[in-house]
Amino acid sequence: MLLGSIEAGGTKFVCAVGNKDYQVQDSAIFKTTTPEDTIGQCLEWFDQYRDELAAIGVASFGPIEIRQNSPRYGFITNTPKKHWADTDFVGPLKKHFDLPISWTTDVNSSAYGEYVLATLFNQRVNSLVYYTIGTGVGAGEIVNGHFVGELGHPEVGHIRVKRHPDDRDFAGICPYHGDCLEGLVSGPTFPARLGISGRQVPLTNHVWDIMAYYVAQAALDSTLMFRPDKIVFGGGVVSEPFLKKVRREFQKLLNDYVDVGNVDEYLTMPLAKNNGSATIGNFALALKEMNE
Ligand code: ZN
């Protein structure tokens, strides 16, 4: 038996098959072009495993329709991404493979992957928040094993934060809100602020302190709203040295108001290596879908 995973991102789709222990057996990457082409390439790739495939988990960039009773369940909805607005995603999969298919956001799947891995690592984790800070910013939230969000999924990337005094001149880059969290800390803010990519900005640059201040506020808000067992940070912008700065700012802002235990264990990098949280989450959600 094999479980399938599709991680649909704005620049690439990652397809994988894995066993019931969530170990990847094979994977492939396809460039995100048009829905027909990219979803078509995924289906063609999964065809070679048709006989063994038992269920597929899909994690998609959004916004997406997650209400099971909606006629547009399984659609990518009003994304600004060219070609992809109002795209039926689950429909073509169901038509091609008559299998259980789970459907959620990329960050929800990553959150679920980290939740499952925490259990495998014998950590006591019932509630978890997963932030991705990369091309965009978003978060998935699990409370007592369930995703937060019934009518729609959370859009934590667009919360408001208090501006850093040294960052007042930067307008932010979110096309909807300017200086929301995503508008201030996503990867493309580096070229917008400094004219160079994040990879070229040394950790000694003050911009990292400013970003840590914003990310710490997001962690504080998640703590005050959900008090999860831990908050995980993934995505291309995040590194352990950056997270050290975030923890420092977080402790200043929290000011011992809530006991979160060891902050190094509370605000952490993903347990999954190489950005693999979503794939593991997809396998686990596919298996869950199959058993329901
Ligand atoms: Zn925004």
Coordinates of C-alpha atoms and ligand atoms in Angstrom, one line a residue:
M1 CA 0.0 0.0 0.0
L2 CA 1.2 3.5 -0.9
L3 CA 0.0 6.9 0.2
G4 CA 0.2 9.8 -2.2
S5 CA 1.1 13.5 -1.4
I6 CA 0.8 16.6 -3.6
E7 CA 2.2 19.8 -2.2
A8 CA 1.0 22.5 -4.5
G9 CA 3.0 25.7 -4.3
G10 CA 3.1 28.9 -6.3
T11 CA 6.3 28.0 -8.0
K12 CA 6.4 24.2 -7.9
F13 CA 4.4 21.1 -7.1
V14 CA 6.0 18.3 -5.1
C15 CA 4.5 14.8 -5.6
A16 CA 5.5 11.9 -3.5
V17 CA 4.5 8.4 -2.6
G18 CA 5.2 6.9 0.8
N19 CA 4.5 3.9 3.0
K20 CA 2.3 3.8 6.1
D21 CA 5.3 4.8 8.2
Y22 CA 5.3 8.0 6.2
Q23 CA 8.7 7.2 4.6
V24 CA 9.0 8.7 1.1
Q25 CA 9.5 6.0 -1.5
D26 CA 9.7 8.2 -4.6
S27 CA 9.1 11.9 -5.4
A28 CA 9.0 14.3 -8.3
I29 CA 8.9 18.1 -8.8
F30 CA 6.9 19.9 -11.4
K31 CA 6.9 23.6 -12.2
T32 CA 3.7 25.4 -11.5
T33 CA 2.4 26.6 -14.9
T34 CA -1.3 26.2 -15.8
P35 CA -3.7 23.9 -13.9
E36 CA -4.2 21.6 -16.9
D37 CA -0.5 21.1 -17.4
T38 CA 0.7 20.9 -13.8
I39 CA -2.2 18.8 -12.3
G40 CA -2.0 16.7 -15.5
Q41 CA 1.8 16.0 -15.0
C42 CA 1.0 15.0 -11.4
L43 CA -1.7 12.6 -12.4
E44 CA 0.6 11.1 -15.1
W45 CA 3.4 10.6 -12.5
F46 CA 1.0 8.9 -10.0
D47 CA -0.2 6.6 -12.7
Q48 CA 2.9 4.4 -12.3
Y49 CA 1.7 3.6 -8.8
R50 CA -2.0 3.2 -9.6
D51 CA -2.2 -0.4 -8.4
E52 CA -0.7 0.3 -4.9
L53 CA -2.0 3.8 -4.3
A54 CA -4.6 3.8 -1.5
A55 CA -5.3 7.5 -0.8
I56 CA -3.9 11.0 -1.7
G57 CA -3.3 14.0 0.5
V58 CA -3.3 17.4 -1.1
A59 CA -1.9 20.5 0.5
S60 CA -2.4 23.6 -1.6
F61 CA -1.5 27.3 -1.7
G62 CA -4.7 29.3 -1.2
P63 CA -7.1 30.6 -0.6
I64 CA -9.0 27.3 -1.0
E65 CA -12.5 26.1 -0.4
I66 CA -12.6 23.6 2.5
R67 CA -16.3 23.5 3.3
Q68 CA -17.3 19.9 2.5
N69 CA -20.9 21.0 1.7
S70 CA -19.9 23.7 -0.7
P71 CA -20.3 22.9 -4.5
R72 CA -16.8 24.4 -4.8
Y73 CA -15.2 22.1 -2.2
G74 CA -11.7 21.3 -3.5
F75 CA -11.3 24.5 -5.5
I76 CA -8.5 27.1 -5.3
T77 CA -10.6 30.2 -5.1
N78 CA -9.7 33.9 -5.5
T79 CA -5.9 33.6 -5.7
P80 CA -4.1 36.5 -7.5
K81 CA -1.9 33.9 -9.2
K82 CA -2.4 33.9 -13.0
H83 CA -4.4 30.9 -14.4
W84 CA -5.2 29.5 -11.0
A85 CA -8.2 31.5 -9.7
D86 CA -11.4 29.3 -9.5
T87 CA -9.5 26.1 -10.2
D88 CA -11.1 22.7 -9.4
F89 CA -8.2 20.7 -7.9
V90 CA -9.8 17.8 -6.2
G91 CA -12.3 17.2 -9.0
P92 CA -9.8 16.1 -11.6
L93 CA -8.0 13.9 -9.0
K94 CA -11.2 12.2 -8.0
K95 CA -12.1 11.6 -11.7
H96 CA -8.7 10.1 -12.5
F97 CA -8.3 8.1 -9.3
D98 CA -11.3 6.8 -7.4
L99 CA -9.6 7.2 -4.0
P100 CA -10.0 9.0 -0.7
I101 CA -8.5 12.4 -1.1
S102 CA -7.7 14.8 1.8
W103 CA -7.7 18.5 1.0
T104 CA -6.2 21.3 3.1
T105 CA -3.8 24.3 3.0
D106 CA -0.1 23.9 2.7
V107 CA 0.5 25.3 6.2
N108 CA -2.3 23.1 7.7
S109 CA -0.5 20.0 6.2
S110 CA 2.8 21.2 7.5
A111 CA 1.3 21.7 11.0
Y112 CA -0.2 18.2 10.8
G113 CA 3.1 16.7 9.7
E114 CA 4.8 18.3 12.7
Y115 CA 2.0 17.2 15.0
V116 CA 2.4 13.6 13.8
L117 CA 6.2 13.7 14.1
A118 CA 6.0 15.1 17.6
T119 CA 4.1 12.0 18.6
L120 CA 6.6 9.8 16.9
F121 CA 9.3 11.6 18.8
N122 CA 7.4 11.0 22.1
Q123 CA 6.7 14.6 22.7
R124 CA 3.4 15.4 24.3
V125 CA 1.9 17.7 21.7
N126 CA -1.9 18.2 21.5
S127 CA -1.8 21.7 20.1
L128 CA 0.6 23.3 17.7
V129 CA 1.0 26.3 15.5
Y130 CA 3.1 26.0 12.3
Y131 CA 4.4 29.2 10.7
T132 CA 5.9 29.3 7.3
I133 CA 8.0 32.4 6.4
G134 CA 9.1 32.2 2.8
T135 CA 7.8 33.7 -0.4
G136 CA 4.6 34.2 1.6
V137 CA 3.7 34.0 5.3
G138 CA 1.0 31.8 6.8
A139 CA 0.2 29.5 9.7
G140 CA -1.7 26.4 10.4
E141 CA -3.2 25.8 13.8
I142 CA -4.0 22.6 15.5
V143 CA -5.9 22.5 18.7
N144 CA -6.5 19.1 20.4
G145 CA -5.8 17.4 17.1
H146 CA -8.2 19.4 15.0
F147 CA -7.5 22.2 12.6
V148 CA -8.7 25.7 13.5
G149 CA -11.1 27.0 10.9
E150 CA -14.5 25.7 9.8
L151 CA -15.9 28.2 7.2
G152 CA -12.4 29.0 6.0
H153 CA -8.8 28.5 6.9
P154 CA -6.9 31.0 9.1
E155 CA -4.9 33.7 7.2
V156 CA -2.4 34.4 10.0
G157 CA 0.1 35.8 7.5
H158 CA -2.0 39.0 7.2
I159 CA -2.3 39.9 10.9
R160 CA -1.2 43.4 12.0
V161 CA 1.9 44.0 14.0
K162 CA 3.3 47.0 15.8
R163 CA 6.0 48.7 13.8
H164 CA 9.6 48.6 14.8
P165 CA 10.9 52.2 15.4
D166 CA 13.8 51.7 13.0
D167 CA 11.4 50.5 10.2
R168 CA 9.0 53.3 9.9
D169 CA 10.0 54.3 6.4
F170 CA 9.2 50.9 4.9
A171 CA 5.7 50.7 3.5
G172 CA 5.6 46.9 3.4
I173 CA 4.8 44.8 0.3
C174 CA 1.4 43.0 0.8
P175 CA -0.7 44.0 -2.2
Y176 CA -3.8 44.0 0.2
H177 CA -2.5 45.5 3.4
G178 CA 1.0 46.9 2.9
D179 CA 2.5 46.4 6.3
C180 CA 0.8 43.3 7.6
L181 CA 3.0 40.5 8.9
E182 CA 3.6 39.0 5.3
G183 CA 4.2 42.5 4.0
L184 CA 7.0 43.0 6.5
V185 CA 8.8 39.6 6.9
S186 CA 8.2 37.5 3.8
G187 CA 11.3 36.7 1.6
P188 CA 10.6 39.3 -1.0
T189 CA 10.9 42.0 1.7
F190 CA 14.7 41.7 1.4
P191 CA 14.9 43.0 -2.1
A192 CA 12.2 45.5 -1.3
R193 CA 14.1 46.9 1.7
L194 CA 17.7 46.3 0.7
G195 CA 17.8 45.6 -3.1
I196 CA 19.4 42.2 -2.5
S197 CA 18.0 38.7 -1.8
G198 CA 17.8 37.4 1.8
R199 CA 20.6 34.9 1.2
Q200 CA 23.0 37.8 0.7
V201 CA 22.0 39.6 4.0
P202 CA 24.3 38.6 6.9
L203 CA 22.8 37.9 10.2
T204 CA 24.6 41.0 11.6
N205 CA 22.4 43.2 9.5
H206 CA 19.9 45.1 11.7
V207 CA 17.1 44.1 9.3
W208 CA 17.1 40.6 10.9
D209 CA 16.5 42.2 14.4
I210 CA 13.6 44.1 12.9
M211 CA 12.1 41.0 11.4
A212 CA 12.6 39.0 14.6
Y213 CA 10.6 41.7 16.4
Y214 CA 7.7 41.2 14.0
V215 CA 7.9 37.3 14.1
A216 CA 8.1 37.4 17.9
Q217 CA 4.8 39.4 18.0
A218 CA 3.2 36.8 15.8
A219 CA 4.4 34.1 18.2
L220 CA 3.2 36.1 21.1
D221 CA -0.3 36.5 19.6
S222 CA -0.5 32.7 18.9
T223 CA 0.5 32.1 22.5
L224 CA -2.1 34.4 23.9
M225 CA -4.8 33.1 21.7
F226 CA -4.1 29.4 21.7
R227 CA -1.3 28.6 24.2
P228 CA -0.2 25.7 22.0
D229 CA 2.3 23.1 23.2
K230 CA 4.7 24.5 20.7
I231 CA 5.2 26.9 17.7
V232 CA 7.2 25.6 14.8
F233 CA 8.8 27.9 12.2
G234 CA 9.6 26.7 8.7
G235 CA 10.2 28.3 5.3
G236 CA 13.2 29.7 3.5
V237 CA 13.6 32.8 5.7
V238 CA 13.9 30.8 8.9
S239 CA 17.2 29.5 10.4
E240 CA 18.3 28.6 13.9
P241 CA 20.3 31.8 14.4
F242 CA 17.3 33.9 13.3
L243 CA 15.1 31.9 15.7
K244 CA 17.5 32.8 18.5
K245 CA 16.7 36.4 17.9
V246 CA 13.0 35.7 17.7
R247 CA 13.1 33.9 21.1
R248 CA 14.9 36.8 22.7
E249 CA 12.3 39.3 21.4
F250 CA 9.5 37.0 22.3
Q251 CA 10.6 36.7 25.9
K252 CA 10.9 40.5 26.2
L253 CA 7.3 40.9 24.8
L254 CA 5.8 38.1 26.9
N255 CA 7.5 39.4 30.0
D256 CA 6.8 36.2 31.9
Y257 CA 3.1 36.7 31.7
V258 CA 2.4 33.1 30.6
D259 CA 4.7 30.2 31.5
V260 CA 5.7 28.5 28.2
G261 CA 8.4 26.3 29.7
N262 CA 11.7 26.1 27.9
V263 CA 11.5 28.7 25.1
D264 CA 14.1 26.7 23.0
E265 CA 11.6 23.8 22.9
Y266 CA 8.6 26.1 22.6
L267 CA 9.7 28.1 19.5
T268 CA 11.4 25.6 17.3
M269 CA 12.5 24.6 13.8
P270 CA 10.6 21.8 12.2
L271 CA 11.3 18.1 13.2
A272 CA 11.0 17.2 9.5
K273 CA 14.2 17.7 7.5
N274 CA 14.4 19.5 4.2
N275 CA 11.0 21.2 4.4
G276 CA 9.3 17.8 4.5
S277 CA 6.6 18.6 7.1
A278 CA 3.8 19.0 4.5
T279 CA 4.6 15.7 2.8
I280 CA 4.4 13.8 6.1
G281 CA 1.2 15.7 6.9
N282 CA -0.3 14.8 3.6
F283 CA 0.5 11.1 4.1
A284 CA -1.0 11.2 7.6
L285 CA -4.1 13.1 6.4
A286 CA -4.6 10.7 3.4
L287 CA -4.4 7.7 5.8
K288 CA -6.9 9.5 8.1
E289 CA -9.3 10.1 5.1
M290 CA -9.0 6.5 4.2
N291 CA -9.9 5.3 7.7
E292 CA -12.9 7.6 8.0
Ligands
ZN1 ZN -1.6 41.3 3.9

